[in-house]
Coordinates of C-alpha atoms in Angstrom, one line a residue:
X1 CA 49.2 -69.3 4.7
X2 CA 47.3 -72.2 5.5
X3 CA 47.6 -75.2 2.9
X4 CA 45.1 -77.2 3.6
X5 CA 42.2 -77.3 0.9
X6 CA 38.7 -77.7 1.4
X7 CA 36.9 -80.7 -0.4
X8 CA 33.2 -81.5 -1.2
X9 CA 31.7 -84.9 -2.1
X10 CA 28.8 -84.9 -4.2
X11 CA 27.4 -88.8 -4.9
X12 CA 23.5 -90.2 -4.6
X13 CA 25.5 -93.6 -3.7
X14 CA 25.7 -93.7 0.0
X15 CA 28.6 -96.6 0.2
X16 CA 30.6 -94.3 -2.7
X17 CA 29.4 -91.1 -0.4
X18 CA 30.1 -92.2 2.8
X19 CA 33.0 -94.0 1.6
X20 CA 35.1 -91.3 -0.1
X21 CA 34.7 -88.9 3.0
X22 CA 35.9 -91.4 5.6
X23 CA 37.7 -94.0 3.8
X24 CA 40.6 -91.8 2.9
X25 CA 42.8 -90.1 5.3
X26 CA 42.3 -87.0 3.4
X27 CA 44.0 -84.9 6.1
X28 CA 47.4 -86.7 5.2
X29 CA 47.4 -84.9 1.8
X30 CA 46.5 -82.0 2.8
X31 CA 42.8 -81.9 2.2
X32 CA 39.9 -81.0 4.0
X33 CA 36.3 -83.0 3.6
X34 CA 34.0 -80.5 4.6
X35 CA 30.4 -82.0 3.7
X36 CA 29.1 -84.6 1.4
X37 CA 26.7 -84.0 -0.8
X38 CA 23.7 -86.4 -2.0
X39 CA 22.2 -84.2 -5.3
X40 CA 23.4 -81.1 -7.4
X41 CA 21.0 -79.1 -5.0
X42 CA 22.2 -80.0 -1.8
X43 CA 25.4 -79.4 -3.2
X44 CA 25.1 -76.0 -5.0
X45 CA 23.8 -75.0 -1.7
X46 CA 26.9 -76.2 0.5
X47 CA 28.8 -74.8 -2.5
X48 CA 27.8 -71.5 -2.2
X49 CA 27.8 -71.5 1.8
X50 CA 30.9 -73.2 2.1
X51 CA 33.2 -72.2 -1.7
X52 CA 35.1 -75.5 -1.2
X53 CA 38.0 -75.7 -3.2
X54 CA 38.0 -79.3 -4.9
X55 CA 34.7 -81.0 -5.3
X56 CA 34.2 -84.6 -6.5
X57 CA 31.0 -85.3 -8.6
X58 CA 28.7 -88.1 -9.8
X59 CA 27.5 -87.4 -13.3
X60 CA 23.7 -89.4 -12.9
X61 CA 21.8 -87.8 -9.8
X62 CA 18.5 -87.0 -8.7
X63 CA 16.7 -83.9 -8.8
X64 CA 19.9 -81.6 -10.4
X65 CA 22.5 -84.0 -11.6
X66 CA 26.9 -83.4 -11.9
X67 CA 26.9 -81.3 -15.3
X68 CA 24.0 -79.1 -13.9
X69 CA 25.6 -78.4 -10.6
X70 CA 28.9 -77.4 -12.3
X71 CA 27.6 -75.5 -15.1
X72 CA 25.5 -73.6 -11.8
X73 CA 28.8 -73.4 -10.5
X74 CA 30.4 -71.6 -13.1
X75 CA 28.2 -69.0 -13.8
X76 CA 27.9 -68.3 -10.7
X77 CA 31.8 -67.6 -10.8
X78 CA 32.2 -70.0 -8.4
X79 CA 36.2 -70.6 -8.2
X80 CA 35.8 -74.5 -7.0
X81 CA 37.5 -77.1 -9.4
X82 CA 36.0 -80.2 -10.3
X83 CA 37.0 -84.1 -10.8
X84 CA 34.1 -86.0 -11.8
X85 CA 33.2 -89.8 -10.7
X86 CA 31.0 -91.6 -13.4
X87 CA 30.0 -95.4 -14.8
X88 CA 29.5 -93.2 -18.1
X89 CA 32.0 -93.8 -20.6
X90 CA 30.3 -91.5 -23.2
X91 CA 32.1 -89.2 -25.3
X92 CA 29.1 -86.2 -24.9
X93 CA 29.8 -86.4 -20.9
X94 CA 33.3 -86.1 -21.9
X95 CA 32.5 -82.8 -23.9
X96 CA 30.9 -80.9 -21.6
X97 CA 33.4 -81.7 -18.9
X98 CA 36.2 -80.5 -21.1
X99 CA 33.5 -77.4 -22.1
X100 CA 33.5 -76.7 -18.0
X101 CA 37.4 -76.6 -18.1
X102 CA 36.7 -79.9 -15.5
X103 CA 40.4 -81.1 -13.7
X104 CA 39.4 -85.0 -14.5
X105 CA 37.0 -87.2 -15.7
X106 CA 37.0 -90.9 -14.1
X107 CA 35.2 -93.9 -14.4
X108 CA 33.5 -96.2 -12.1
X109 CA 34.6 -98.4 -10.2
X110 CA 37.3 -95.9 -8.6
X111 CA 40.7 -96.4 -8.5
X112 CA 41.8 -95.1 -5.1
X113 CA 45.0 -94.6 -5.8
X114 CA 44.7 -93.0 -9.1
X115 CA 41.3 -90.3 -7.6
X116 CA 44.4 -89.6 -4.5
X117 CA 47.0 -88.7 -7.1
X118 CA 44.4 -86.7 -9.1
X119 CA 43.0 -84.5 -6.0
X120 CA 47.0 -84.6 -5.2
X121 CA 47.6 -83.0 -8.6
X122 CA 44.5 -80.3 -8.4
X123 CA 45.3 -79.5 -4.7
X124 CA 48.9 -78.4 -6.0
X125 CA 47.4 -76.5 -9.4
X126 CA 44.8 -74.7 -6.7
X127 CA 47.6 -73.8 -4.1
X128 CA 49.8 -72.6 -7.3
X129 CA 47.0 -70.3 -8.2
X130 CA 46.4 -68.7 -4.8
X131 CA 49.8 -67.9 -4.2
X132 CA 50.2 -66.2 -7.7
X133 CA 46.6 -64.6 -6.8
X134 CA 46.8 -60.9 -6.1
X135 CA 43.7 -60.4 -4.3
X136 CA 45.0 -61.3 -0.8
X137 CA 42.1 -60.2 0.9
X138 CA 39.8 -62.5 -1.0
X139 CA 42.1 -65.2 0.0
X140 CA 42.2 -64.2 3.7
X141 CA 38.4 -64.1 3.5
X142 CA 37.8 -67.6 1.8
X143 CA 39.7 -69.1 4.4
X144 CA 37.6 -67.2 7.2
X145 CA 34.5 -68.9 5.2
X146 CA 36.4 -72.2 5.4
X147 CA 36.9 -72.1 9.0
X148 CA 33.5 -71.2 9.4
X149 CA 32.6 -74.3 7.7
X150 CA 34.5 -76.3 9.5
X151 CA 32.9 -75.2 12.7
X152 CA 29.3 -75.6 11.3
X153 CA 29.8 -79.0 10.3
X154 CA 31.1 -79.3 13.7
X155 CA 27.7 -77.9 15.2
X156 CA 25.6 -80.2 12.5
X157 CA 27.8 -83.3 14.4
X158 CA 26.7 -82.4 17.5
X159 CA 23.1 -82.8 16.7
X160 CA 23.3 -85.9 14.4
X161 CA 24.8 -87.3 17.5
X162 CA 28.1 -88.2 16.0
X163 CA 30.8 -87.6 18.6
X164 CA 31.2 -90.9 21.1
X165 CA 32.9 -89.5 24.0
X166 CA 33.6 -85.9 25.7
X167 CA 37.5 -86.1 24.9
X168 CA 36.5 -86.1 21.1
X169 CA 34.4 -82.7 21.5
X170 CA 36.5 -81.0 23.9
X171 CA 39.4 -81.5 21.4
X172 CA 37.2 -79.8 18.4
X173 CA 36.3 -77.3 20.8
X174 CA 40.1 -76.1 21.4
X175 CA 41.0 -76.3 18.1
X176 CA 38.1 -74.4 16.2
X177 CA 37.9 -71.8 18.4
X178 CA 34.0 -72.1 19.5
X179 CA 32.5 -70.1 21.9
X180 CA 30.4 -72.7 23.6
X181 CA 31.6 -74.8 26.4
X182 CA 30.9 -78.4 27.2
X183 CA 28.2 -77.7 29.8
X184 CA 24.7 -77.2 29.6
X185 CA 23.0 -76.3 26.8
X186 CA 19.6 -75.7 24.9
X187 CA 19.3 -75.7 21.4
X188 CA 16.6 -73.3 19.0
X189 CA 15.4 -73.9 15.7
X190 CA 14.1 -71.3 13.5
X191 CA 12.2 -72.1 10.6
X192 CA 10.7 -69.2 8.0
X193 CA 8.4 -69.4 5.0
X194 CA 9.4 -70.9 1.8
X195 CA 11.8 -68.6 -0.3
X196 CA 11.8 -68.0 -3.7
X197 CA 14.9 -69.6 -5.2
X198 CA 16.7 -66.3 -6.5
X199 CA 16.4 -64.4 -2.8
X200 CA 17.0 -68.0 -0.6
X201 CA 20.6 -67.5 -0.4
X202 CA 20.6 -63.6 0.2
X203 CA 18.0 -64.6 2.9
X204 CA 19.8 -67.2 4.5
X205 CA 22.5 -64.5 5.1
X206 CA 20.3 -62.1 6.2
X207 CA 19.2 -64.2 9.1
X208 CA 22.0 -65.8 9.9
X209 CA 23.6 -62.5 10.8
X210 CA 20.5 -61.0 12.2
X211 CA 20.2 -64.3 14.7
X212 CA 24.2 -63.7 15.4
X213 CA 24.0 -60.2 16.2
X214 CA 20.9 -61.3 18.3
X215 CA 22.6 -63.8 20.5
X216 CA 26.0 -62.0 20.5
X217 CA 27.9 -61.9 23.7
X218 CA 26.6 -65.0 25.2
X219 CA 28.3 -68.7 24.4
X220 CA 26.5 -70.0 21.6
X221 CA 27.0 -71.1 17.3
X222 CA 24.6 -69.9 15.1
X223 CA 24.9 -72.5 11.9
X224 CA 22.2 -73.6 9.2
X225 CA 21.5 -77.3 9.8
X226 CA 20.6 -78.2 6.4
X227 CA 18.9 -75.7 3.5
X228 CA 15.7 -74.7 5.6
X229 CA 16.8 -74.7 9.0
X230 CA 18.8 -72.6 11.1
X231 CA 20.0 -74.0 14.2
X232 CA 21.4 -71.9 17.6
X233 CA 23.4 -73.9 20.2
X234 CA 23.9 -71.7 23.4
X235 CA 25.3 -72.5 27.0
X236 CA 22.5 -72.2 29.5
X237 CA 22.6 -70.4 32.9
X238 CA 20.9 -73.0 34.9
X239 CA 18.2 -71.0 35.8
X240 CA 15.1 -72.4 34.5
X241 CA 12.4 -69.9 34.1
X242 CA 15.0 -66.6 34.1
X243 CA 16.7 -68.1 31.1
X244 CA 13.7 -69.0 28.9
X245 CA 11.8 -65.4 29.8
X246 CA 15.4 -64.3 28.8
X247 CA 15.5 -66.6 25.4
X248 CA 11.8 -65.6 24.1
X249 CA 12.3 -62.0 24.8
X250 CA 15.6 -62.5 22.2
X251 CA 13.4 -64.6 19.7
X252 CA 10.2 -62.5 19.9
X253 CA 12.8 -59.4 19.1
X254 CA 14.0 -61.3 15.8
X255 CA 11.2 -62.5 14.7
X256 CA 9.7 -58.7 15.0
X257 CA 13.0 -57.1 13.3
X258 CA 12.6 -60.2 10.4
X259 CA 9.2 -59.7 9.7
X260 CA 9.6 -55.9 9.7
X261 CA 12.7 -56.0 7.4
X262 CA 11.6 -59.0 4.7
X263 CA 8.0 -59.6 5.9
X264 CA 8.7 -63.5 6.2
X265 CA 7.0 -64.9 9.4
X266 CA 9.5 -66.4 11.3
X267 CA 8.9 -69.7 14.0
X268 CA 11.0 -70.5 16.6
X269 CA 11.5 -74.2 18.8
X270 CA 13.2 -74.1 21.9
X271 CA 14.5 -77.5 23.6
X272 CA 15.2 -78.4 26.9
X273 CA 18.5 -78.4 28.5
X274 CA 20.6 -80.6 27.6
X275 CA 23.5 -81.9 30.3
X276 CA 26.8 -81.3 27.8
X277 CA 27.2 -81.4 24.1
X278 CA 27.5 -85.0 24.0
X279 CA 23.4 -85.1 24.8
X280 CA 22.8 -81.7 22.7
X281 CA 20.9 -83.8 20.4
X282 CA 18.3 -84.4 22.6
X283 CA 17.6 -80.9 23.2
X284 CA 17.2 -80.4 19.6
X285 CA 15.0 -83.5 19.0
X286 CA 12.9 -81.8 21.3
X287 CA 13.3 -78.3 19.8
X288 CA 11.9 -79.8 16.5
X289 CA 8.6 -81.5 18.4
X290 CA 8.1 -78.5 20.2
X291 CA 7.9 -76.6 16.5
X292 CA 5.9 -79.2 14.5
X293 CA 3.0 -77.4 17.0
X294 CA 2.8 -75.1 14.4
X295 CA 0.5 -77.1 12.9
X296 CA -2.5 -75.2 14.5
X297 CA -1.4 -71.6 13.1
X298 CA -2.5 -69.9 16.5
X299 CA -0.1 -66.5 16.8
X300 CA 2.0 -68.3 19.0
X301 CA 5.4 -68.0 17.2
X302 CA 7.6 -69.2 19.7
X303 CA 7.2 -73.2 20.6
X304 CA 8.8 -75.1 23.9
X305 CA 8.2 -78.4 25.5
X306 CA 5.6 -76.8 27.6
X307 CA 3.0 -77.3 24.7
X308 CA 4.2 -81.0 23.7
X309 CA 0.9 -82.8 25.1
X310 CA 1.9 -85.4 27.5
X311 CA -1.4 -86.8 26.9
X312 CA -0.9 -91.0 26.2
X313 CA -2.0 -91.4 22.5
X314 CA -5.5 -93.1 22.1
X315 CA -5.2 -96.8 21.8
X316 CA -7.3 -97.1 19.1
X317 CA -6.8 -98.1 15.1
X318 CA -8.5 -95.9 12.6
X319 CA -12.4 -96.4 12.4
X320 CA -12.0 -98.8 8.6
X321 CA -15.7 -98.6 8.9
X322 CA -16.4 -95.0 8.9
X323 CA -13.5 -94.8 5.9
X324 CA -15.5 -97.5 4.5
X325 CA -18.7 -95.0 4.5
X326 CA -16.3 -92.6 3.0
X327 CA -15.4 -94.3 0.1
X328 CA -19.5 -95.5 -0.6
X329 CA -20.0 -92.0 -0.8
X330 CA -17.6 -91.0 -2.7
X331 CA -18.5 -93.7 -4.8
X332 CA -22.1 -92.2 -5.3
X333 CA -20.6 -88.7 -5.5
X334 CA -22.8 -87.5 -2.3
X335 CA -20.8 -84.6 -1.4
X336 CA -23.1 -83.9 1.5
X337 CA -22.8 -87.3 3.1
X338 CA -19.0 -86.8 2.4
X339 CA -18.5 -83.3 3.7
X340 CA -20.7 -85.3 7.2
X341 CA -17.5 -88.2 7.7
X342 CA -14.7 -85.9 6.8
X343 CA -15.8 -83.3 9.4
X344 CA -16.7 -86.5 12.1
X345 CA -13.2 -87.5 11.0
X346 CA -11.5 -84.8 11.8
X347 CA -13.6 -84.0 15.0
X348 CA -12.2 -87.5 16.4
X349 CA -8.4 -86.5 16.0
X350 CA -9.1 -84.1 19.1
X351 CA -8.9 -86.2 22.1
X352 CA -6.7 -83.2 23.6
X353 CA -6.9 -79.7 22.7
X354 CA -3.5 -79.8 20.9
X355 CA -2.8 -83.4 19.6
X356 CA 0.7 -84.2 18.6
X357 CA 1.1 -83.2 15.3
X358 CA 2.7 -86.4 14.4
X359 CA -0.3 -88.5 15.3
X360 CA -2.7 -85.9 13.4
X361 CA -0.5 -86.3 10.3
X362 CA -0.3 -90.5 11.0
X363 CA -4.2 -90.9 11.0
X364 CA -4.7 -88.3 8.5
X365 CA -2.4 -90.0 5.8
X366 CA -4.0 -93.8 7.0
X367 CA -7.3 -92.2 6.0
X368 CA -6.6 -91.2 2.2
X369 CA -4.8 -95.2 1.9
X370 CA -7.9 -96.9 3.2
X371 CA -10.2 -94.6 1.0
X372 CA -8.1 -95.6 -1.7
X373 CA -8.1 -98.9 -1.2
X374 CA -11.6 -99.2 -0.6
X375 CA -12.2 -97.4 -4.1
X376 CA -10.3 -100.1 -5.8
X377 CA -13.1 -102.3 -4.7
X378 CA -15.6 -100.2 -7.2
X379 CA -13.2 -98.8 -9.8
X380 CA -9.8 -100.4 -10.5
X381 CA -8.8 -97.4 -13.1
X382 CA -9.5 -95.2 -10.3
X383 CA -5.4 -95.7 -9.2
X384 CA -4.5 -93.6 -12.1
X385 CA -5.3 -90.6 -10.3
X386 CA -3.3 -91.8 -7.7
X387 CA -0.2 -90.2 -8.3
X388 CA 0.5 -88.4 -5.4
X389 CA 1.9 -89.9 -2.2
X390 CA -0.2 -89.7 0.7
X391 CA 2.7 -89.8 3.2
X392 CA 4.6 -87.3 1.0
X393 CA 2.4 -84.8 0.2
X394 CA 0.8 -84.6 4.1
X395 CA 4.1 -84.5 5.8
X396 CA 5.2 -81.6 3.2
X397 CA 2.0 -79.5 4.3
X398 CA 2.4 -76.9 7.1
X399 CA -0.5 -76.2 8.6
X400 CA -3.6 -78.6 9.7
X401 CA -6.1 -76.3 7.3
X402 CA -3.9 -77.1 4.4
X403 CA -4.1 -80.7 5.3
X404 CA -8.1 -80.6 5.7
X405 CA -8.1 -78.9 2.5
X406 CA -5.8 -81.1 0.5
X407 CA -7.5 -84.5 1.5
X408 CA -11.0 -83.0 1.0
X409 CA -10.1 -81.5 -2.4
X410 CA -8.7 -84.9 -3.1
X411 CA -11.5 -86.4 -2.0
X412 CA -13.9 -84.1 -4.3
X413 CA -11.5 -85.1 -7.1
X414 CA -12.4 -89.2 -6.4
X415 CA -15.8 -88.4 -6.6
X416 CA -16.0 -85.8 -9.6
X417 CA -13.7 -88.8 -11.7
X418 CA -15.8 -91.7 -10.4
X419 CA -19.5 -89.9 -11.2
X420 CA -17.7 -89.1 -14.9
X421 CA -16.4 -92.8 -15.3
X422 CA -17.7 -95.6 -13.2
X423 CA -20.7 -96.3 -15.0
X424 CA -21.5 -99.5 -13.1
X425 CA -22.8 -97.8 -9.9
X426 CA -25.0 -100.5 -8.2
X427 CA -25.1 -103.0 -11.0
X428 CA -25.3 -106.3 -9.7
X429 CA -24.4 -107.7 -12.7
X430 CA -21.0 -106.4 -13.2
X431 CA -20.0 -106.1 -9.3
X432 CA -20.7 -110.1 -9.4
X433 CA -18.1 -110.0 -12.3
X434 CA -15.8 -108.0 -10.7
X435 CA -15.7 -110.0 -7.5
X436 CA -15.5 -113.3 -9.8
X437 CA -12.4 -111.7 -12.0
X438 CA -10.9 -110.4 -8.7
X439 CA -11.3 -114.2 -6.5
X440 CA -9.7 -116.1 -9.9
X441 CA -6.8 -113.6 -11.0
X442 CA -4.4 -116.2 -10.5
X443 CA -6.1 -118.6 -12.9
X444 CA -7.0 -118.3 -16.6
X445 CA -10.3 -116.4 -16.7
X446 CA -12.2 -116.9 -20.0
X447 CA -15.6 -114.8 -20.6
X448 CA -17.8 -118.1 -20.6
X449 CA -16.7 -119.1 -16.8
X450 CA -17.5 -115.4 -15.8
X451 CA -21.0 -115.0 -17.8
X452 CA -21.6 -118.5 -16.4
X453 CA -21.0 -117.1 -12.7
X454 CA -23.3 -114.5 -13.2
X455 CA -25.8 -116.4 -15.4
X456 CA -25.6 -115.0 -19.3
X457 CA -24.3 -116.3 -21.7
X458 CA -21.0 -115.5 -23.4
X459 CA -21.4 -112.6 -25.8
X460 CA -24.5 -111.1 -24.0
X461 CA -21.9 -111.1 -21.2
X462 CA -19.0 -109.2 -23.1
X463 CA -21.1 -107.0 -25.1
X464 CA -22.7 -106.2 -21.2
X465 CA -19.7 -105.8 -19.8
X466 CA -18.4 -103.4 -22.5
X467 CA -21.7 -101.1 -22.3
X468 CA -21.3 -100.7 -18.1
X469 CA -18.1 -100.6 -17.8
X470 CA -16.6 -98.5 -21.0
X471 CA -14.3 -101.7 -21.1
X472 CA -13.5 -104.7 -23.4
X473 CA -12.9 -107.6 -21.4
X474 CA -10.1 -108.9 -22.5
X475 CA -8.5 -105.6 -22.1
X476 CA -9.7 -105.3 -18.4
X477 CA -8.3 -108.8 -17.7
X478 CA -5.3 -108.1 -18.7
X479 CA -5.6 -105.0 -16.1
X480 CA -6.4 -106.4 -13.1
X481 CA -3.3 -109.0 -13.7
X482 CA -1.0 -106.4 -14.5
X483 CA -1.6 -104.4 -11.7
X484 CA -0.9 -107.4 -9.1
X485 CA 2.3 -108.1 -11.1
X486 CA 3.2 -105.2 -10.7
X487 CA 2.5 -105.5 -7.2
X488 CA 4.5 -108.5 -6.9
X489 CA 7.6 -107.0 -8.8
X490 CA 7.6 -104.0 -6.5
X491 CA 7.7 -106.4 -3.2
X492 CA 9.3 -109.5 -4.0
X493 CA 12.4 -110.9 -5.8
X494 CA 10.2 -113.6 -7.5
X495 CA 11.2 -114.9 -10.7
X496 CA 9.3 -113.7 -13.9
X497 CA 9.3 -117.0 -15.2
X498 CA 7.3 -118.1 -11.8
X499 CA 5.2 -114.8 -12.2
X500 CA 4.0 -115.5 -15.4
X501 CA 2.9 -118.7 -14.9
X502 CA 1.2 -118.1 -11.0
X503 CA -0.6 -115.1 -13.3
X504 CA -2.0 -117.8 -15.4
X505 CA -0.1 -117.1 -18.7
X506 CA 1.0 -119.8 -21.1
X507 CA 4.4 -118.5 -21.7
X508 CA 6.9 -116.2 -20.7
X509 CA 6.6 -114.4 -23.8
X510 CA 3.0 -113.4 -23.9
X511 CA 3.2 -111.9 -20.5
X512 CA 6.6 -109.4 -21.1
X513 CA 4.6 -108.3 -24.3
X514 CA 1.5 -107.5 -22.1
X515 CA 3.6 -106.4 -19.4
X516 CA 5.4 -104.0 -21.7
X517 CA 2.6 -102.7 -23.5
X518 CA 1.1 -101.8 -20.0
X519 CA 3.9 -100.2 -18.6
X520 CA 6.4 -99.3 -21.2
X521 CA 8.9 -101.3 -19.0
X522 CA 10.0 -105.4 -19.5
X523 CA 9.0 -107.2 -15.9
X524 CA 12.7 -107.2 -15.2
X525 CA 12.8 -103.8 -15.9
X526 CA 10.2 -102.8 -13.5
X527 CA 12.1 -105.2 -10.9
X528 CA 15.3 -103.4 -11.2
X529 CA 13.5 -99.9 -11.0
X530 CA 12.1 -100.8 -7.5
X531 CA 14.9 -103.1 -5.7

């Protein structure tokens, strides 16, 4: 029986991440790294692919943190044993990590020596319990899975360009037993239709064996780069055209067989050849541009580097202007007018037939910041609807309809919220104001300077300024100087100290009250949350 044990690491740190994996010569104690893991998801999903013996957890992640993932693991009836890693020192953590029946439980910083003799200490209680195990075929099959592992994070290597030389990959080759040679090559992406949660991993099965069976008796891996996609490396013959007629006839048989059997629509990239599987990552680089054509939902479901436009990308910047035209109507809530630039917007992006995606998504996402920016210049409270990221949200979308849609829907939203709450539309008065305010942040602004400016006097001013705007003065001041701390905090490493006073406060004290009753958050606070 083989005695070397499998081992995850599971940290949002990269420097702890990356450090644990490679720092240690793990191999000397018998251990196996086998992936490392930056959240509970991305873990419960190498967990369940890959039932590594001895994981090693944070406590404090992103998105699913350490006592999530294990209590997944657990009643899942997952057998993997866990030490967890964590600057906690509170007793509740403690708890539930005894609760989980959890090997150890150590604190930040890490001891080296004492997390070696700890894995040492679990990978002897694990090897004690598969020996006394009776279910020797469950044992023979786990270490299949392992091995299996180990040759998909072989295959993931190969296209995060990781090996350095030829010598390195021919060795790995000869000692996991791959199919593939060290010659030419192509790589093929598939990507599918988002899965709900509860069927992804009886899916991900599904087609992994289906795309095996598919490409079986030729030299190839099929492995799942990360959750969403599965990956396909596969010698090639040489022959150009015989071997991709050859290739889409395979594809365009699994995609029929997948659609028929689960009715997910499959898409498939194809990259060029690559010269060995030191350069395979080229070939997949280009499998994943050829794919991102999808964008243009034609029926085409099979993508190579004959439709990547070769086209040189216009050498032009956004039209400001017309997004300037976008945000006055907007700003008037004319639909009609704004309905007329999105569609001349979107008309511009052709300058081919098929742009590159890329570029569609890059001017697409410049649009919605200058819009925004340009609404600032009406309505400051107009960022609180704000809250999604442009860049975010746009990449995430899949098609180019869903992207029209999205930025016209948001776009609708901007002009439904300013018609409801902007109540200074064309007011002379009050953009005067605003322009004043905006020109002298950095100085203290008192109401009489500003009804000076704009010739009333003081309390005609603020009693004004509180009809138009739906604001008291004060309170808006306070705002607009906010918001550029804020600003400053996010960018900088200034002082607060020099903050406060460059904002025009007297003391230190008046602006972290009216910092924190803006925020909820101290100004060092709000530093630390964003450096």
């Amino acid at each position: 029986m083989d005695n070397t044990l499998s081992l995850l690491i599971v940290d949002d740190e990269p420097a702890i991440r990356n450090g644990l994996a490679n720092a240690i010569e793990w191999e000397e104690y018998g251990i196996k790294v086998i992936g490392a893991a930056s959240d509970g998801y991305e873990a419960l999903h190498m967990v369940h692919q890959f039932n590594p013996h001895i994981i090693i957890t944070d406590i404090r992640m992103p998105n699913c943190d350490g006592l999530e993932l294990i209590r997944h693991v657990k009643e899942a009836e997952i057998p993997g044993k866990f030490i967890i890693i964590s600057g906690y020192d509170d007793f509740k953590y403690a708890q539930t990590a005894i609760k989980y029946q959890v090997f150890s439980y150590l604190l930040k910083p890490i001891q080296i020596e004492e997390l070696i003799k700890e894995v040492i200490n679990l990978r002897n209680a694990t090897l004690a319990e598969i020996q006394n195990s009776q279910n020797l075929m469950n044992t023979r099959q786990q270490l299949q899975k392992q091995n299996q592992a180990l040759k998909d994070h072989f295959c993931i290597r190969l296209l995060d360009n990781e090996y350095k030389n030829e010598a390195e990959i021919d060795e790995q080759l000869k000692n996991l037993k791959l199919s593939i040679q060290n010659t030419f090559n192509r790589v093929l992406v598939f990507s599918y239709d988002s899965i709900p949660v509860q069927d992804s991993l009886r899916f991900q099965k599904y087609i992994r064996q289906t795309v095996e069976d598919s490409f079986n008796g030729y030299s190839s891996a099929v492995f799942f780069k990360d959750a969403g996609t599965l990956a396909v490396i596969i010698n090639t013959s040489g022959d150009k055209t015989s071997e991709m007629e050859t290739l889409k006839k395979i594809c365009g048989n699994i995609i029929e067989s997948l659609k028929q059997d689960t009715d997910i629509n499959i898409s498939i990239g194809i990259g060029d050849a690559a010269p060995n599987l030191l350069n395979t990552q080229a070939s997949f680089f280009c499998s994943l541009e050829a794919l991102s054509y999808r964008l243009y939902q034609t029926r085409q479901r099979i993508f190579d580097s004959s439709i990547i436009s070769r086209e040189p990308t216009p050498v032009i910047t956004p039209d400001t202007k017309t997004n300037q035209e976008l945000a006055d109507a907007i700003y008037r809530s004319d639909l009609p007018a704004v309905d007329r630039l999105l569609h001349q917007f979107f008309h511009s992006l052709f300058y081919v037939e098929v742009p590159p995606p890329n570029y569609i998504r890059g001017m697409c996402i410049f649009l919605v910041i200058d819009v925004q920016n340009g609404l600032l210049g009406y309505y400051d409270e107009i960022n609180r609807l704000y809250t999604d990221v442009p860049y975010e949200e746009i990449n995430r979308l899949q098609s180019f309809r869903e992207i029209r849609e999205w930025i016209t829907n948001k776009f609708y939203t901007y002009s439904q919220y300013m018609n409801q709450n902007c109540l200074d539309k064309k007011d002379p008065i009050i953009q005067k104001a605003k322009a004043y305010m905006k020109e002298n942040l950095y100085n203290k602004i008192k109401a009489e300077n500003v009804a000076v400016h704009v010739g009333l006097s003081e309390n005609y001013f603020t009693f004004y300024f509180k009809k138009k705007t739906n604001n008291n003065f004060k309170s808006y001041i306070q705002t607009l100087k906010i918001e550029k701390a804020k600003e400053h905090l996010k960018t900088s490493n200034i002082l607060i100290s020099e903050l406060s006073s460059m904002l025009g406060y007297d003391d230190y004290r008046t602006f972290n009250r009216a910092f924190k009753k803006e925020t909820g958050l101290t100004p060092s606070e709000y530093q630390q949350k964003y450096h």
